[in-house]
Coordinates of C-alpha atoms in Angstrom, one line a residue:
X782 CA 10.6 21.4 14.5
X783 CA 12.5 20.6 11.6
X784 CA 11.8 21.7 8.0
X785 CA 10.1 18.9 5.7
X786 CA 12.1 17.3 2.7
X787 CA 10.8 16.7 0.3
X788 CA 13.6 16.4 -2.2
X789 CA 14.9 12.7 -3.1
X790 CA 18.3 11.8 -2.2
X791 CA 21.2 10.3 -4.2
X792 CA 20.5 7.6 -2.3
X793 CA 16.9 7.2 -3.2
X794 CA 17.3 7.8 -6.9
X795 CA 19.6 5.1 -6.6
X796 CA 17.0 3.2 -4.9
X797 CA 14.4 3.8 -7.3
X798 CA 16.6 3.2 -9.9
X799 CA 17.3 -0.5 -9.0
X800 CA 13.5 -0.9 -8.5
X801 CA 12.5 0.2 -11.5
X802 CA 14.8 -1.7 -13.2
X803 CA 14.0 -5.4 -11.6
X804 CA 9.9 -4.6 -12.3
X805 CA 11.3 -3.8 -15.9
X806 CA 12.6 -7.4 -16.4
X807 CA 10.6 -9.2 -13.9
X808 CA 6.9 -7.2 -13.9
X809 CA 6.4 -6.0 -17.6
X810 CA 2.0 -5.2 -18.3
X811 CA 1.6 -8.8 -20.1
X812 CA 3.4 -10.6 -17.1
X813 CA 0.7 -8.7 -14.6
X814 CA -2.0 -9.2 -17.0
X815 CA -1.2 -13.1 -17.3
X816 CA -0.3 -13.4 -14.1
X817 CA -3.9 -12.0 -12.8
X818 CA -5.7 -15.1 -13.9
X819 CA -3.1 -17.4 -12.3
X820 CA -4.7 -17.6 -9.3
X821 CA -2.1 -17.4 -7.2
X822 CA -1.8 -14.9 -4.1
X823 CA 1.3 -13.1 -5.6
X824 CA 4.2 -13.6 -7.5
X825 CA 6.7 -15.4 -5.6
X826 CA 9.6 -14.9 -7.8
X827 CA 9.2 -11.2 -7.8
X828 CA 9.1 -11.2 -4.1
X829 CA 12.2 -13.2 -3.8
X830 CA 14.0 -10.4 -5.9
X831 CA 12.6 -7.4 -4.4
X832 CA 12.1 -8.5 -0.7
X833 CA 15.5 -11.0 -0.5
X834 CA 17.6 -10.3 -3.0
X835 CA 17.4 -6.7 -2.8
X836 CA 17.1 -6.3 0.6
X837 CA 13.7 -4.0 0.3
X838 CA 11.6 -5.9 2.8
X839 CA 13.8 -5.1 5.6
X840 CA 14.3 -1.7 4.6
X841 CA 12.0 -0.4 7.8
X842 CA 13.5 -2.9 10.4
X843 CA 16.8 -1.9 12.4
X844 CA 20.0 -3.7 11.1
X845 CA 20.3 -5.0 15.1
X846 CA 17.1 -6.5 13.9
X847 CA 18.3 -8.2 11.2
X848 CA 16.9 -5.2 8.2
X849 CA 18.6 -2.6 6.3
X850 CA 17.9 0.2 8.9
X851 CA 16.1 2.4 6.3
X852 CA 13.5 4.6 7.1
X853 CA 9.7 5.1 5.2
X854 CA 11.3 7.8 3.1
X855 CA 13.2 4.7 1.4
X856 CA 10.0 2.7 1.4
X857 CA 8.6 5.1 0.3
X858 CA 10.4 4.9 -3.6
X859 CA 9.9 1.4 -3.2
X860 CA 6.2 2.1 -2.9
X861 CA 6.2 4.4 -6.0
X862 CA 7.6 2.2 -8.1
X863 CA 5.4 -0.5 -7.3
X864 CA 2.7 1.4 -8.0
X865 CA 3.4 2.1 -10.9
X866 CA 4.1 -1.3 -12.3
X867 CA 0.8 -3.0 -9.8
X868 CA 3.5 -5.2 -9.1
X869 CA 1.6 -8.5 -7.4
X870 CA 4.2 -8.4 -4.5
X871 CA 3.0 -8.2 -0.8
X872 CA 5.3 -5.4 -0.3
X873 CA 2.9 -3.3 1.7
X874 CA 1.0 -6.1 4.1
X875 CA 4.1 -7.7 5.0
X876 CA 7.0 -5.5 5.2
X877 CA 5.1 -2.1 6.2
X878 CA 2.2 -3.5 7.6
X879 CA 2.9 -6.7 9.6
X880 CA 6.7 -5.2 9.9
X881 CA 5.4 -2.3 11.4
X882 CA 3.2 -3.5 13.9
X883 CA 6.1 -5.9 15.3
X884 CA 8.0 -2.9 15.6
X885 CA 5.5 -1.6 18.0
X886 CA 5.9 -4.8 20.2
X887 CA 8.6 -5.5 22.5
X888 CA 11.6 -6.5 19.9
X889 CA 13.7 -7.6 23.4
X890 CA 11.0 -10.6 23.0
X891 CA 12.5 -13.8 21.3
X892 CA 9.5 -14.1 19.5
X893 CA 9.0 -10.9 18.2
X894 CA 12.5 -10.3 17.3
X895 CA 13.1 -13.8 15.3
X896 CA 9.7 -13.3 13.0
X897 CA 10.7 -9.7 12.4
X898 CA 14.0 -10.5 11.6
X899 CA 12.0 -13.6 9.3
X900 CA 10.2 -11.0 7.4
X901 CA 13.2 -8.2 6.8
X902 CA 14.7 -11.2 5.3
X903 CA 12.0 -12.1 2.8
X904 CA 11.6 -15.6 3.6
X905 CA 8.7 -15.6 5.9
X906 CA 5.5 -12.9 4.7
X907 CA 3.0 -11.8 6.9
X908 CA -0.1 -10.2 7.3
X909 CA -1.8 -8.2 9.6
X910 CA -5.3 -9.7 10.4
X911 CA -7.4 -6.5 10.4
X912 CA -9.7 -5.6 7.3
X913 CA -8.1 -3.0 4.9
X914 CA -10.4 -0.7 5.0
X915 CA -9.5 -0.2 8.5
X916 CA -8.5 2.9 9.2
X917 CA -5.6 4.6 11.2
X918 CA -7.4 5.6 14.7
X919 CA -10.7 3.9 14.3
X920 CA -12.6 3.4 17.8
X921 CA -10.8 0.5 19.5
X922 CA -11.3 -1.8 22.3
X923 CA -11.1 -0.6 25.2
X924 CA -7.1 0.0 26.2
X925 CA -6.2 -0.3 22.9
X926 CA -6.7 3.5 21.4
X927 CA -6.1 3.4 17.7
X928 CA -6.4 -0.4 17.0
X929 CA -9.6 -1.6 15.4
X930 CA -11.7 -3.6 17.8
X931 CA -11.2 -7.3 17.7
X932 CA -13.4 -9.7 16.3
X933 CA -11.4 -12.6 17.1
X934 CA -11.1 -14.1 20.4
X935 CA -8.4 -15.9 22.8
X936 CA -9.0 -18.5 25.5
X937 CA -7.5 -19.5 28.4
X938 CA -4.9 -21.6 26.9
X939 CA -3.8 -19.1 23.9
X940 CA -5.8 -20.2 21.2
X941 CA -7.9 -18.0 18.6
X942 CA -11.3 -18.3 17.3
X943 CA -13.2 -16.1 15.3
X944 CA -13.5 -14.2 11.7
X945 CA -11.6 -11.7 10.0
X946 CA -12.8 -10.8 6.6
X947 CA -11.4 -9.0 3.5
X948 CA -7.7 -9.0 5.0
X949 CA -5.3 -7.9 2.3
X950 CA -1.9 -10.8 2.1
X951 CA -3.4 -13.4 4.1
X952 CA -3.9 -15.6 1.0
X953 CA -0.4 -16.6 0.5
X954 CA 1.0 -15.1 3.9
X955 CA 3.2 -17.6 5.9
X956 CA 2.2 -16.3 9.7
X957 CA -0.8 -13.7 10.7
X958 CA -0.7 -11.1 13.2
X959 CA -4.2 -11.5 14.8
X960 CA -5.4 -8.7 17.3
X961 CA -7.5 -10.8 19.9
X962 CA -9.6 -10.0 23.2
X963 CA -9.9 -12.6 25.7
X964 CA -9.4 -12.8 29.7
X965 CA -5.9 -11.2 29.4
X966 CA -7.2 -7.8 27.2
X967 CA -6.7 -6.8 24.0
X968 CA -3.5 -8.4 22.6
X969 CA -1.5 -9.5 19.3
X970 CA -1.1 -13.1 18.6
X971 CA 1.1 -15.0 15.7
X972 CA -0.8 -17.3 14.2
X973 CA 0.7 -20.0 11.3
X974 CA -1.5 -20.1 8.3
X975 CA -0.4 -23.9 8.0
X976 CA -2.1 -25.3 11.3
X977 CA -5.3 -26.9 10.3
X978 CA -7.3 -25.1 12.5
X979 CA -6.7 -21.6 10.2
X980 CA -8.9 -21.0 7.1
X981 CA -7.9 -18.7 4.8
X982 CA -10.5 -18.5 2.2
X983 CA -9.7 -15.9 -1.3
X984 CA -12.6 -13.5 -1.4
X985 CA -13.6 -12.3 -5.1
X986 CA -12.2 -8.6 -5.1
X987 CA -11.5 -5.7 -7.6
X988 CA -7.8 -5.4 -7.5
X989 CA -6.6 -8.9 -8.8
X990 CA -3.0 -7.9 -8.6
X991 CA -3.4 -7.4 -4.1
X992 CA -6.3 -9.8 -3.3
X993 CA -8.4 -10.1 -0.1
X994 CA -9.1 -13.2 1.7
X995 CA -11.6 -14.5 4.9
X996 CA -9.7 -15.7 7.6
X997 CA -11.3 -17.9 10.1
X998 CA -9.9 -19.6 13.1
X999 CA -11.1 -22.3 15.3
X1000 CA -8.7 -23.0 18.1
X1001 CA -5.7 -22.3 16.4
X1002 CA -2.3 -22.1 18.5
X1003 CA -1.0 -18.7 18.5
X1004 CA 1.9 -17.0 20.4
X1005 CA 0.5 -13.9 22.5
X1006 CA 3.1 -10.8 21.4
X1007 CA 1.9 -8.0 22.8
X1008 CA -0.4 -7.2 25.4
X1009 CA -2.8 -4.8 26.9
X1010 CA -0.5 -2.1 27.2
X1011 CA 1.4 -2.0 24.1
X1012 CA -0.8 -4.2 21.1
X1013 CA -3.2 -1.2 20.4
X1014 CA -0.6 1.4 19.6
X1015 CA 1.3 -0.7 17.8
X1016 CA -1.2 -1.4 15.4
X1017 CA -2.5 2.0 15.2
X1018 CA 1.3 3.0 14.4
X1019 CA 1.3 0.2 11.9
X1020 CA -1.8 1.7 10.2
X1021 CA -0.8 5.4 9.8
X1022 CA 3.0 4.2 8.5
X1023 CA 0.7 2.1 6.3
X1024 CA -1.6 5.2 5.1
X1025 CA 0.9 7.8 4.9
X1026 CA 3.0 4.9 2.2
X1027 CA 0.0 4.1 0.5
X1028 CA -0.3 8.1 -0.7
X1029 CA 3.5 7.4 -2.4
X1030 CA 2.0 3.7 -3.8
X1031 CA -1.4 6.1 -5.1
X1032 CA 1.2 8.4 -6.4
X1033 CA 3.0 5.9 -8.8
X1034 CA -0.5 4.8 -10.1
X1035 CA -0.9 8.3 -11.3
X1036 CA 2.2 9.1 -12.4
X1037 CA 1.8 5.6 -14.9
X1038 CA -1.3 6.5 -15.7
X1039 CA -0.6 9.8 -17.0
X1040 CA 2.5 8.9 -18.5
X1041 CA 0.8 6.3 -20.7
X1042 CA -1.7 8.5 -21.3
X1043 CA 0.6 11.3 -22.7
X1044 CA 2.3 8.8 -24.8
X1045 CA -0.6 6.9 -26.2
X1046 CA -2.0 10.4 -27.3
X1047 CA 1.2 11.5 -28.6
X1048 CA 1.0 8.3 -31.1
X1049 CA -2.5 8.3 -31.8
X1050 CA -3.9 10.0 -35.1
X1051 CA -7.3 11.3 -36.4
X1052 CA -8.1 13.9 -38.3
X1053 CA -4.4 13.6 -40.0
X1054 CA -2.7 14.8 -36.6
X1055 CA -2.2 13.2 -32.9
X1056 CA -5.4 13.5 -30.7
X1057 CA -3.0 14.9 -28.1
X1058 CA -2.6 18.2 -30.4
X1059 CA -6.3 19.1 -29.7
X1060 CA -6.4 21.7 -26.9
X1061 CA -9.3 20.2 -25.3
X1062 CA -7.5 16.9 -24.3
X1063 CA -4.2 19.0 -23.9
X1064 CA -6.1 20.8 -21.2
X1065 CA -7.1 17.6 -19.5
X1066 CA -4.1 16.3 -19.2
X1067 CA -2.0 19.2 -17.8
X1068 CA -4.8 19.4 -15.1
X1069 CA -3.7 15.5 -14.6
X1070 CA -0.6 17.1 -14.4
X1071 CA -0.9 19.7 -11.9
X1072 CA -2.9 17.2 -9.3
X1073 CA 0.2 14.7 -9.8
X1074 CA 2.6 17.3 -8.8
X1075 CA 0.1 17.8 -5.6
X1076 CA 0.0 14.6 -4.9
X1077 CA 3.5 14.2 -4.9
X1078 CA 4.0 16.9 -2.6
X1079 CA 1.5 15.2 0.5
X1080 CA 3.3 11.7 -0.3
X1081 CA 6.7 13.2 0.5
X1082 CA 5.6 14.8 3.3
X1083 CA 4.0 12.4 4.8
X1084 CA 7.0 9.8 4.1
X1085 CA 9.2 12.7 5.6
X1086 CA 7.0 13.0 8.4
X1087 CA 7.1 9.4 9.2
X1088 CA 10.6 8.8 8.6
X1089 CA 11.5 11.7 11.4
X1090 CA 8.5 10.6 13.6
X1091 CA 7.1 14.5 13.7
X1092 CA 4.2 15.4 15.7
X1093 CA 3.2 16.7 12.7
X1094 CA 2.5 12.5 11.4
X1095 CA -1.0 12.5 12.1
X1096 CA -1.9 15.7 10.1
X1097 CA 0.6 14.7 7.0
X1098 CA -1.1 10.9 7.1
X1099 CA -4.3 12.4 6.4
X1100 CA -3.7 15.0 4.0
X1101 CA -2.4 12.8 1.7
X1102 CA -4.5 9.9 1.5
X1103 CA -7.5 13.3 1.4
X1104 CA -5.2 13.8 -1.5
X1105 CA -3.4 10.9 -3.0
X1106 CA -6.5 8.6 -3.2
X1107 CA -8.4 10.9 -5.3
X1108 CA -6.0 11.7 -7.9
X1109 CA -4.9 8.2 -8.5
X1110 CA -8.9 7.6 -9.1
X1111 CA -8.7 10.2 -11.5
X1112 CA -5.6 9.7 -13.1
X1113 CA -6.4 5.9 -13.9
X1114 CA -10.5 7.1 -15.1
X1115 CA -8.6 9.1 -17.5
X1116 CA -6.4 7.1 -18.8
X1117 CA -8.9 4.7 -19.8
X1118 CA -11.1 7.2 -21.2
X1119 CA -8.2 8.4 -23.0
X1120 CA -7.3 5.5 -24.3
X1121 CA -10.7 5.3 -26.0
X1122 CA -11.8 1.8 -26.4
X1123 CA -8.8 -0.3 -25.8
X1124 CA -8.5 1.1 -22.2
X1125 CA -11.5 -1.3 -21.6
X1126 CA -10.2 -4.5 -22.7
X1127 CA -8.8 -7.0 -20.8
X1128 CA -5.7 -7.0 -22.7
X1129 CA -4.3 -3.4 -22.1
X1130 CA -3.6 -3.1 -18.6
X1131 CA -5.3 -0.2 -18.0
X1132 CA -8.0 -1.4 -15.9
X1133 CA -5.2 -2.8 -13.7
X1134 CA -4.5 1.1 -12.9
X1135 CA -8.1 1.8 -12.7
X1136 CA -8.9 -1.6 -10.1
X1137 CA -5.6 -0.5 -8.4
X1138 CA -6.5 3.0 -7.8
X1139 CA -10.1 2.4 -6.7
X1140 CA -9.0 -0.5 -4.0
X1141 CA -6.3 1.8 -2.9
X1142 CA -9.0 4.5 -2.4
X1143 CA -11.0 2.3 0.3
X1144 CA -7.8 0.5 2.1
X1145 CA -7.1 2.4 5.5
X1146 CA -9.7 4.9 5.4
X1147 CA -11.1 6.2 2.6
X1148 CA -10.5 9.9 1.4
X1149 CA -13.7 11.4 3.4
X1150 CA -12.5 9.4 6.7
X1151 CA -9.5 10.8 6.8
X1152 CA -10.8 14.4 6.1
X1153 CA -12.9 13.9 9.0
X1154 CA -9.4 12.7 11.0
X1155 CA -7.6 16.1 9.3
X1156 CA -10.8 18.3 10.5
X1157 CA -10.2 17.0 14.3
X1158 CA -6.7 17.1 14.2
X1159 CA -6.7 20.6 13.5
X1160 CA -10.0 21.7 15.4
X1161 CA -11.8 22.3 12.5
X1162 CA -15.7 22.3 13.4
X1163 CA -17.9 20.5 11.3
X1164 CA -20.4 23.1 9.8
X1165 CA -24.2 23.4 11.0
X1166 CA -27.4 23.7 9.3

């Protein structure tokens, strides 16, 4: 077994680099903060530039395939950086999410390869129908191990009916990936969110900047993917890439959070000096600090762990979302509380953070979930009494 990396390349400076610098001119606080009360699903512009332009929403997809053959160590930085701007961009439910589960699928399929190679490309998003709370390995259907059990179903002639609630990049997504049970098993379907007989209705949620919507479909046409036999472990797959990238988006939150923090404290006065002199907030902070540095650690192994697909995945998934989740929550609760009052307004984006970090802390299993997941995966027994 090879050693974990968990140093970033030239290459992903680079990366990170170019990032950083399009959310500079493209995603600055007052654009996010106008931009949440727009009402729309996510900023198309921005995607455009990140996903096409730049090439990142193919950078998990094969270049055969029609991506940029990178792996989810590159995704990875994307994913920081992302974080830490909240960038409104469906970066994670289109090209690691829905990406990843058609990479589970039989890409020798027509269908699967064309819409994969749509979505590396950035001119077709999807979503992966499943709630996103749902967590990697949650009790399936049966033949499916690892998929979430389907509360949609698929008739005799291929079409869908059913609910799926609070799915994160429906609203706005151009086709759904819809795990469905019918006479033929358990199975992924496409579904086009512009046939008449989907609903995709917005759901009020906390994070405005990655909102939830209510699917419903009634008959709609869909093209059956994957069966039986391959559907369930491709969407468990698709949900522990998606956990183990989340820890690196949870990461960025933090590292904003803190920064801005730092700096806010540095410039504020009382007392004739900055509050950030007094040891008592100095304290706080390099705790902040310390966690960060943590954090940071678990995201890059997991990424690493991913990106070499070492039977060590599992076990690196789980210890930092156990992690990552956490100190994001903590990072953004400081940094408003830090901020004194104008970390509550709705005009400093710190409650964008705080939102952020707290939906981030439920989506694909929340921190005690997957320390239940870590306890089995190493044969830790639960204690008694």
């Amino acid at each position: 077994m090879s050693t974990p990396d968990l140093l970033y390349t030239e290459a992903e400076d680079d990366l990170r680099a170019a990032v950083r610098s399009l959310l500079t001119d493209h995603c600055p606080p007052a654009a996010v903060l106008s931009r949440a009360e727009s009402g729309r699903a996510y900023d198309g512009a921005l995607w455009r530039a990140l996903g096409a332009d730049m090439g990142a929403a193919g950078l998990l997809v094969p270049d055969k395939l029609g991506g940029q053959g990178g792996t989810a160590r590159e995704a990875a930085v994307v994913l920081e950086e992302l974080g830490r701007a909240v960038a409104p961009v469906p970066y994670l439910t289109s090209a690691v999410l829905a990406a990843g589960a058609l990479l589970g699928c039989d890409t020798g399929q027509d269908a699967v390869a064309r819409l994969l190679g749509a979505l590396a490309e950035g001119r077709t998003v999807g979503a992966l129908a499943v709630p996103l709370s749902t967590a990697p390995g949650a009790p399936g259907a049966p033949g499916a191990p690892g998929a979430p059990a389907a509360t949609v179903r698929a008739d005799g002639d291929g079409a869908l009916s059913g609910q799926v609630s609070g799915v994160a990049g429906a609203a706005g997504a151009d086709v759904l990936l819809v795990p469905a049970a019918g006479a033929d098993g358990y199975g992924l379907y496409a579904v086009e969110t512009a046939e008449t007989s989907v609903s995709v209705e917005p759901l009020t949620s906390l994070d405005l900047t990655r909102p939830l919507a209510a699917v419903t479909l009634t008959g709609a046409p869909a093209r059956r993917l994957a069966g039986d036999d391959r559907a369930g472990a491709a969407i468990g797959r698709a949900l522990l890439t998606g956990a183990g990238l989340l820890a690196s988006e949870q990461l960025g939150v933090a590292e904003w959070c803190l920064t801005e923090t730092v700096r806010h404290t540095k410039e504020r006065h009382q007392f004739g000096r900055p509050v950030g002199s007094f040891q008592a907030l100095k304290h706080r902070m390099a705790t902040l600090w310390l966690e960060l540095v943590q954090a940071r650690a678990t995201a890059r192994y997991a990424a690493d762990a991913l990106a070499t697909d070492s039977p060590d995945t599992p076990v690196a998934v789980a210890v930092a979302q156990a992690h990552c989740a956490q100190v994001a929550v903590h990072a953004a609760e400081e940094c408003v509380q830090l901020h004194g009052g104008i970390g509550m307004t709705w005009e400093h984006p710190a409650h964008l953070y705080l939102k952020r970090a707290k939906s981030d802390e439920i989506a694909l299993g929340t921190p005690g979930r997957h320390r239940q997941t870590l306890a089995g995966l190493v044969d830790l027994a639960a204690p008694t009494g």
